[in-house]
Amino acid sequence: MDIIIIQQLLERISNMIRTEMRTELIGHGLQPVQFEALYYLSICNRFSNTPKAVTEFLGLTKGTVSQTIKVLEIKGYVEKIADRNDKRIIHLIMTKKGRQLLSDYFPSEKLLAACSDSEGRNTEFDPALLQQQLTLLLASIQKQHQYRSFGVCTSCKYHLNSNGGYVCGLTQLPLTADDITLICVEHQPVTKDK
């Protein structure tokens, strides 16, 4: 195993996907980082659709994320809505236009084609194994650097079953069927007892 080659491969694949994305988004006046913020908002729950959570997920500065959100809002891809209980908290809600843009360009056509080409063929490339390995790699890096995991609710230690429904043990708020399929900024992986 050569870590340098692994990093070079990951960077090259990422650059190719970003180049494809940049080409597709130029007609919409968007940059890949703005699309990445939009993507994050499509997969996060109602507790995690704040500018602060976007900043943490993307690993960018507050200023960069603020400008990113401003562009998305001006172009009609997101709306800012004040929290019902705490007016200091702003939630970012994707509009129908934002959801349409996301569905038009995500996932990458080239990545989709490469993974589809390998299915059903006798090739050494296994997209399911790659997904599993990349998930483990990401989790390892997040743990080493104490980054938030941004995991799905059902894999969180705060996820509780209550009277046939679901509750977040951290917020004590009920969770919808949609909530439990989305990622959360407060996610804490369930640890196995030793």
PDB file of C-alpha atoms in Angstrom:
ATOM      1  CA  MET A   1       0.000   0.000   0.000  1.00  0.00           C
ATOM      2  CA  ASP A   2       1.289   3.455  -0.924  1.00  0.00           C
ATOM      3  CA  ILE A   3      -0.464   6.301   0.918  1.00  0.00           C
ATOM      4  CA  ILE A   4       0.878   8.874  -1.543  1.00  0.00           C
ATOM      5  CA  ILE A   5      -0.764   7.034  -4.438  1.00  0.00           C
ATOM      6  CA  ILE A   6      -4.041   6.706  -2.490  1.00  0.00           C
ATOM      7  CA  GLN A   7      -4.084  10.455  -1.846  1.00  0.00           C
ATOM      8  CA  GLN A   8      -3.190  11.223  -5.468  1.00  0.00           C
ATOM      9  CA  LEU A   9      -6.009   8.978  -6.705  1.00  0.00           C
ATOM     10  CA  LEU A  10      -8.574  10.539  -4.343  1.00  0.00           C
ATOM     11  CA  GLU A  11      -7.479  14.047  -5.345  1.00  0.00           C
ATOM     12  CA  ARG A  12      -7.533  13.225  -9.070  1.00  0.00           C
ATOM     13  CA  ILE A  13     -11.026  11.717  -8.880  1.00  0.00           C
ATOM     14  CA  SER A  14     -12.254  14.700  -6.837  1.00  0.00           C
ATOM     15  CA  ASN A  15     -10.745  17.155  -9.316  1.00  0.00           C
ATOM     16  CA  MET A  16     -12.371  15.383 -12.270  1.00  0.00           C
ATOM     17  CA  ILE A  17     -15.781  15.461 -10.580  1.00  0.00           C
ATOM     18  CA  ARG A  18     -15.347  19.149  -9.642  1.00  0.00           C
ATOM     19  CA  THR A  19     -14.329  20.015 -13.205  1.00  0.00           C
ATOM     20  CA  GLU A  20     -17.443  18.279 -14.530  1.00  0.00           C
ATOM     21  CA  MET A  21     -19.547  20.084 -11.923  1.00  0.00           C
ATOM     22  CA  ARG A  22     -17.954  23.468 -12.650  1.00  0.00           C
ATOM     23  CA  THR A  23     -18.729  23.030 -16.361  1.00  0.00           C
ATOM     24  CA  GLU A  24     -22.349  22.088 -15.655  1.00  0.00           C
ATOM     25  CA  LEU A  25     -22.925  24.876 -13.116  1.00  0.00           C
ATOM     26  CA  ILE A  26     -21.381  27.746 -15.074  1.00  0.00           C
ATOM     27  CA  GLY A  27     -24.690  28.363 -16.832  1.00  0.00           C
ATOM     28  CA  HIS A  28     -26.325  28.823 -13.429  1.00  0.00           C
ATOM     29  CA  GLY A  29     -23.629  31.200 -12.182  1.00  0.00           C
ATOM     30  CA  LEU A  30     -22.622  28.804  -9.414  1.00  0.00           C
ATOM     31  CA  GLN A  31     -19.327  27.447  -8.143  1.00  0.00           C
ATOM     32  CA  PRO A  32     -18.825  23.874  -6.869  1.00  0.00           C
ATOM     33  CA  VAL A  33     -18.673  25.065  -3.243  1.00  0.00           C
ATOM     34  CA  GLN A  34     -22.150  26.559  -3.599  1.00  0.00           C
ATOM     35  CA  PHE A  35     -23.420  23.296  -5.041  1.00  0.00           C
ATOM     36  CA  GLU A  36     -21.757  21.393  -2.178  1.00  0.00           C
ATOM     37  CA  ALA A  37     -23.605  23.579   0.340  1.00  0.00           C
ATOM     38  CA  LEU A  38     -26.853  22.898  -1.507  1.00  0.00           C
ATOM     39  CA  TYR A  39     -26.125  19.174  -1.458  1.00  0.00           C
ATOM     40  CA  TYR A  40     -25.470  19.286   2.293  1.00  0.00           C
ATOM     41  CA  LEU A  41     -28.815  21.004   2.854  1.00  0.00           C
ATOM     42  CA  SER A  42     -30.522  18.208   0.931  1.00  0.00           C
ATOM     43  CA  ILE A  43     -29.177  15.492   3.246  1.00  0.00           C
ATOM     44  CA  CYS A  44     -29.266  17.176   6.662  1.00  0.00           C
ATOM     45  CA  ASN A  45     -32.077  17.162   9.201  1.00  0.00           C
ATOM     46  CA  ARG A  46     -33.974  20.135  10.627  1.00  0.00           C
ATOM     47  CA  PHE A  47     -31.477  20.487  13.491  1.00  0.00           C
ATOM     48  CA  SER A  48     -28.555  20.790  11.078  1.00  0.00           C
ATOM     49  CA  ASN A  49     -29.689  23.202   8.359  1.00  0.00           C
ATOM     50  CA  THR A  50     -27.986  26.228   9.884  1.00  0.00           C
ATOM     51  CA  PRO A  51     -25.095  28.311   8.536  1.00  0.00           C
ATOM     52  CA  LYS A  52     -22.929  27.059  11.420  1.00  0.00           C
ATOM     53  CA  ALA A  53     -23.559  23.415  10.498  1.00  0.00           C
ATOM     54  CA  VAL A  54     -22.855  24.113   6.805  1.00  0.00           C
ATOM     55  CA  THR A  55     -19.561  25.712   7.883  1.00  0.00           C
ATOM     56  CA  GLU A  56     -18.591  22.657   9.938  1.00  0.00           C
ATOM     57  CA  PHE A  57     -19.624  20.146   7.281  1.00  0.00           C
ATOM     58  CA  LEU A  58     -17.728  21.883   4.467  1.00  0.00           C
ATOM     59  CA  GLY A  59     -14.753  22.778   6.676  1.00  0.00           C
ATOM     60  CA  LEU A  60     -14.744  26.371   5.431  1.00  0.00           C
ATOM     61  CA  THR A  61     -14.613  29.779   7.089  1.00  0.00           C
ATOM     62  CA  LYS A  62     -17.753  31.558   8.280  1.00  0.00           C
ATOM     63  CA  GLY A  63     -17.137  34.301   5.712  1.00  0.00           C
ATOM     64  CA  THR A  64     -16.908  31.873   2.795  1.00  0.00           C
ATOM     65  CA  VAL A  65     -20.059  30.069   3.883  1.00  0.00           C
ATOM     66  CA  SER A  66     -21.871  33.362   4.438  1.00  0.00           C
ATOM     67  CA  GLN A  67     -21.069  34.437   0.866  1.00  0.00           C
ATOM     68  CA  THR A  68     -22.014  30.981  -0.442  1.00  0.00           C
ATOM     69  CA  ILE A  69     -25.410  31.127   1.273  1.00  0.00           C
ATOM     70  CA  LYS A  70     -25.956  34.685   0.065  1.00  0.00           C
ATOM     71  CA  VAL A  71     -25.466  33.590  -3.566  1.00  0.00           C
ATOM     72  CA  LEU A  72     -27.776  30.593  -3.123  1.00  0.00           C
ATOM     73  CA  GLU A  73     -30.433  32.832  -1.566  1.00  0.00           C
ATOM     74  CA  ILE A  74     -30.169  35.544  -4.249  1.00  0.00           C
ATOM     75  CA  LYS A  75     -30.467  32.918  -6.993  1.00  0.00           C
ATOM     76  CA  GLY A  76     -33.537  31.416  -5.318  1.00  0.00           C
ATOM     77  CA  TYR A  77     -32.047  28.032  -4.348  1.00  0.00           C
ATOM     78  CA  VAL A  78     -32.457  28.472  -0.572  1.00  0.00           C
ATOM     79  CA  GLU A  79     -34.570  30.522   1.820  1.00  0.00           C
ATOM     80  CA  LYS A  80     -33.589  31.736   5.278  1.00  0.00           C
ATOM     81  CA  ILE A  81     -36.199  31.114   7.953  1.00  0.00           C
ATOM     82  CA  ALA A  82     -35.920  32.090  11.622  1.00  0.00           C
ATOM     83  CA  ASP A  83     -36.355  29.313  14.168  1.00  0.00           C
ATOM     84  CA  ARG A  84     -39.804  29.293  15.770  1.00  0.00           C
ATOM     85  CA  ASN A  85     -38.428  28.975  19.300  1.00  0.00           C
ATOM     86  CA  ASP A  86     -35.185  30.937  19.064  1.00  0.00           C
ATOM     87  CA  LYS A  87     -35.223  33.825  16.582  1.00  0.00           C
ATOM     88  CA  ARG A  88     -31.411  34.034  16.728  1.00  0.00           C
ATOM     89  CA  ILE A  89     -31.172  30.706  14.882  1.00  0.00           C
ATOM     90  CA  ILE A  90     -31.574  30.789  11.102  1.00  0.00           C
ATOM     91  CA  HIS A  91     -32.550  27.683   9.142  1.00  0.00           C
ATOM     92  CA  LEU A  92     -31.669  27.274   5.476  1.00  0.00           C
ATOM     93  CA  ILE A  93     -34.453  25.641   3.505  1.00  0.00           C
ATOM     94  CA  MET A  94     -33.944  24.408  -0.053  1.00  0.00           C
ATOM     95  CA  THR A  95     -36.498  25.705  -2.500  1.00  0.00           C
ATOM     96  CA  LYS A  96     -38.090  23.677  -5.269  1.00  0.00           C
ATOM     97  CA  LYS A  97     -35.640  25.359  -7.652  1.00  0.00           C
ATOM     98  CA  GLY A  98     -32.727  24.222  -5.465  1.00  0.00           C
ATOM     99  CA  ARG A  99     -33.989  20.639  -5.336  1.00  0.00           C
ATOM    100  CA  GLN A 100     -34.407  20.617  -9.115  1.00  0.00           C
ATOM    101  CA  LEU A 101     -30.857  21.884  -9.671  1.00  0.00           C
ATOM    102  CA  LEU A 102     -29.517  19.234  -7.348  1.00  0.00           C
ATOM    103  CA  SER A 103     -31.417  16.430  -9.070  1.00  0.00           C
ATOM    104  CA  ASP A 104     -30.213  17.669 -12.475  1.00  0.00           C
ATOM    105  CA  TYR A 105     -26.510  17.466 -11.597  1.00  0.00           C
ATOM    106  CA  PHE A 106     -26.083  15.020  -8.733  1.00  0.00           C
ATOM    107  CA  PRO A 107     -24.618  12.444  -8.837  1.00  0.00           C
ATOM    108  CA  SER A 108     -21.885  13.123 -11.349  1.00  0.00           C
ATOM    109  CA  GLU A 109     -22.775  11.632 -14.726  1.00  0.00           C
ATOM    110  CA  LYS A 110     -19.210  10.414 -15.230  1.00  0.00           C
ATOM    111  CA  LEU A 111     -19.081   8.739 -11.812  1.00  0.00           C
ATOM    112  CA  LEU A 112     -22.506   7.209 -12.342  1.00  0.00           C
ATOM    113  CA  ALA A 113     -21.429   5.853 -15.740  1.00  0.00           C
ATOM    114  CA  ALA A 114     -18.170   4.430 -14.358  1.00  0.00           C
ATOM    115  CA  CYS A 115     -19.981   2.632 -11.526  1.00  0.00           C
ATOM    116  CA  SER A 116     -22.795   1.442 -13.794  1.00  0.00           C
ATOM    117  CA  ASP A 117     -20.337   0.070 -16.352  1.00  0.00           C
ATOM    118  CA  SER A 118     -18.846  -2.241 -13.720  1.00  0.00           C
ATOM    119  CA  GLU A 119     -22.162  -3.695 -12.548  1.00  0.00           C
ATOM    120  CA  GLY A 120     -22.940  -7.126 -13.945  1.00  0.00           C
ATOM    121  CA  ARG A 121     -19.555  -7.408 -15.616  1.00  0.00           C
ATOM    122  CA  ASN A 122     -16.697  -9.571 -14.571  1.00  0.00           C
ATOM    123  CA  THR A 123     -14.412  -6.714 -13.510  1.00  0.00           C
ATOM    124  CA  GLU A 124     -12.196  -6.215 -10.506  1.00  0.00           C
ATOM    125  CA  PHE A 125     -13.832  -2.876  -9.699  1.00  0.00           C
ATOM    126  CA  ASP A 126     -16.571  -3.259  -7.090  1.00  0.00           C
ATOM    127  CA  PRO A 127     -18.492  -0.008  -6.375  1.00  0.00           C
ATOM    128  CA  ALA A 128     -20.128  -1.505  -3.255  1.00  0.00           C
ATOM    129  CA  LEU A 129     -16.734  -2.428  -1.806  1.00  0.00           C
ATOM    130  CA  LEU A 130     -15.367   1.014  -2.703  1.00  0.00           C
ATOM    131  CA  GLN A 131     -18.284   2.666  -0.886  1.00  0.00           C
ATOM    132  CA  GLN A 132     -17.664   0.522   2.180  1.00  0.00           C
ATOM    133  CA  GLN A 133     -13.926   1.246   2.191  1.00  0.00           C
ATOM    134  CA  LEU A 134     -14.361   5.000   1.666  1.00  0.00           C
ATOM    135  CA  THR A 135     -16.921   5.103   4.497  1.00  0.00           C
ATOM    136  CA  LEU A 136     -14.417   3.443   6.824  1.00  0.00           C
ATOM    137  CA  LEU A 137     -11.638   5.793   5.668  1.00  0.00           C
ATOM    138  CA  LEU A 138     -13.812   8.853   6.287  1.00  0.00           C
ATOM    139  CA  ALA A 139     -14.821   7.619   9.754  1.00  0.00           C
ATOM    140  CA  SER A 140     -11.178   6.995  10.650  1.00  0.00           C
ATOM    141  CA  ILE A 141     -10.074  10.480   9.562  1.00  0.00           C
ATOM    142  CA  GLN A 142     -13.013  12.098  11.383  1.00  0.00           C
ATOM    143  CA  LYS A 143     -12.185  10.233  14.575  1.00  0.00           C
ATOM    144  CA  GLN A 144      -8.442  10.990  14.419  1.00  0.00           C
ATOM    145  CA  HIS A 145      -9.039  14.714  13.990  1.00  0.00           C
ATOM    146  CA  GLN A 146     -12.121  14.874  16.223  1.00  0.00           C
ATOM    147  CA  TYR A 147     -14.319  16.110  13.378  1.00  0.00           C
ATOM    148  CA  ARG A 148     -18.052  15.714  13.745  1.00  0.00           C
ATOM    149  CA  SER A 149     -19.314  12.550  12.109  1.00  0.00           C
ATOM    150  CA  PHE A 150     -22.498  14.034  10.562  1.00  0.00           C
ATOM    151  CA  GLY A 151     -24.063  10.576  10.632  1.00  0.00           C
ATOM    152  CA  VAL A 152     -27.595   9.380  10.026  1.00  0.00           C
ATOM    153  CA  CYS A 153     -29.937   9.632  12.997  1.00  0.00           C
ATOM    154  CA  THR A 154     -30.552   5.898  13.317  1.00  0.00           C
ATOM    155  CA  SER A 155     -26.829   5.286  13.966  1.00  0.00           C
ATOM    156  CA  CYS A 156     -26.640   7.916  16.747  1.00  0.00           C
ATOM    157  CA  LYS A 157     -26.472   7.266  20.472  1.00  0.00           C
ATOM    158  CA  TYR A 158     -29.208   9.903  20.974  1.00  0.00           C
ATOM    159  CA  HIS A 159     -31.674   8.091  18.693  1.00  0.00           C
ATOM    160  CA  LEU A 160     -34.477   6.645  20.843  1.00  0.00           C
ATOM    161  CA  ASN A 161     -37.569   4.592  20.106  1.00  0.00           C
ATOM    162  CA  SER A 162     -40.498   5.919  22.102  1.00  0.00           C
ATOM    163  CA  ASN A 163     -44.090   4.686  22.054  1.00  0.00           C
ATOM    164  CA  GLY A 164     -43.830   3.482  18.464  1.00  0.00           C
ATOM    165  CA  GLY A 165     -42.146   6.715  17.344  1.00  0.00           C
ATOM    166  CA  TYR A 166     -38.704   8.255  17.540  1.00  0.00           C
ATOM    167  CA  VAL A 167     -37.193  10.892  19.806  1.00  0.00           C
ATOM    168  CA  CYS A 168     -33.853  12.668  19.849  1.00  0.00           C
ATOM    169  CA  GLY A 169     -32.374  12.002  23.291  1.00  0.00           C
ATOM    170  CA  LEU A 170     -30.305  15.195  23.045  1.00  0.00           C
ATOM    171  CA  THR A 171     -33.080  17.654  22.168  1.00  0.00           C
ATOM    172  CA  GLN A 172     -35.958  15.574  23.598  1.00  0.00           C
ATOM    173  CA  LEU A 173     -37.901  16.415  20.436  1.00  0.00           C
ATOM    174  CA  PRO A 174     -39.897  13.907  18.406  1.00  0.00           C
ATOM    175  CA  LEU A 175     -38.356  12.758  15.133  1.00  0.00           C
ATOM    176  CA  THR A 176     -40.238  12.151  11.919  1.00  0.00           C
ATOM    177  CA  ALA A 177     -39.672   9.229   9.576  1.00  0.00           C
ATOM    178  CA  ASP A 178     -37.782  11.672   7.332  1.00  0.00           C
ATOM    179  CA  ASP A 179     -35.644  12.997  10.215  1.00  0.00           C
ATOM    180  CA  ILE A 180     -34.193   9.586  10.997  1.00  0.00           C
ATOM    181  CA  THR A 181     -32.923   9.105   7.429  1.00  0.00           C
ATOM    182  CA  LEU A 182     -30.986  12.385   7.333  1.00  0.00           C
ATOM    183  CA  ILE A 183     -27.600  13.397   8.733  1.00  0.00           C
ATOM    184  CA  CYS A 184     -27.212  15.496  11.865  1.00  0.00           C
ATOM    185  CA  VAL A 185     -24.550  17.885  13.100  1.00  0.00           C
ATOM    186  CA  GLU A 186     -25.054  16.558  16.664  1.00  0.00           C
ATOM    187  CA  HIS A 187     -24.540  12.907  15.635  1.00  0.00           C
ATOM    188  CA  GLN A 188     -22.601  10.788  18.088  1.00  0.00           C
ATOM    189  CA  PRO A 189     -21.864   7.271  16.854  1.00  0.00           C
ATOM    190  CA  VAL A 190     -23.121   4.426  19.004  1.00  0.00           C
ATOM    191  CA  THR A 191     -20.153   2.930  20.784  1.00  0.00           C
ATOM    192  CA  LYS A 192     -19.995  -0.790  21.381  1.00  0.00           C
ATOM    193  CA  ASP A 193     -19.528  -1.854  24.974  1.00  0.00           C
ATOM    194  CA  LYS A 194     -16.294  -3.657  25.601  1.00  0.00           C
TER     195      LYS A 194
END
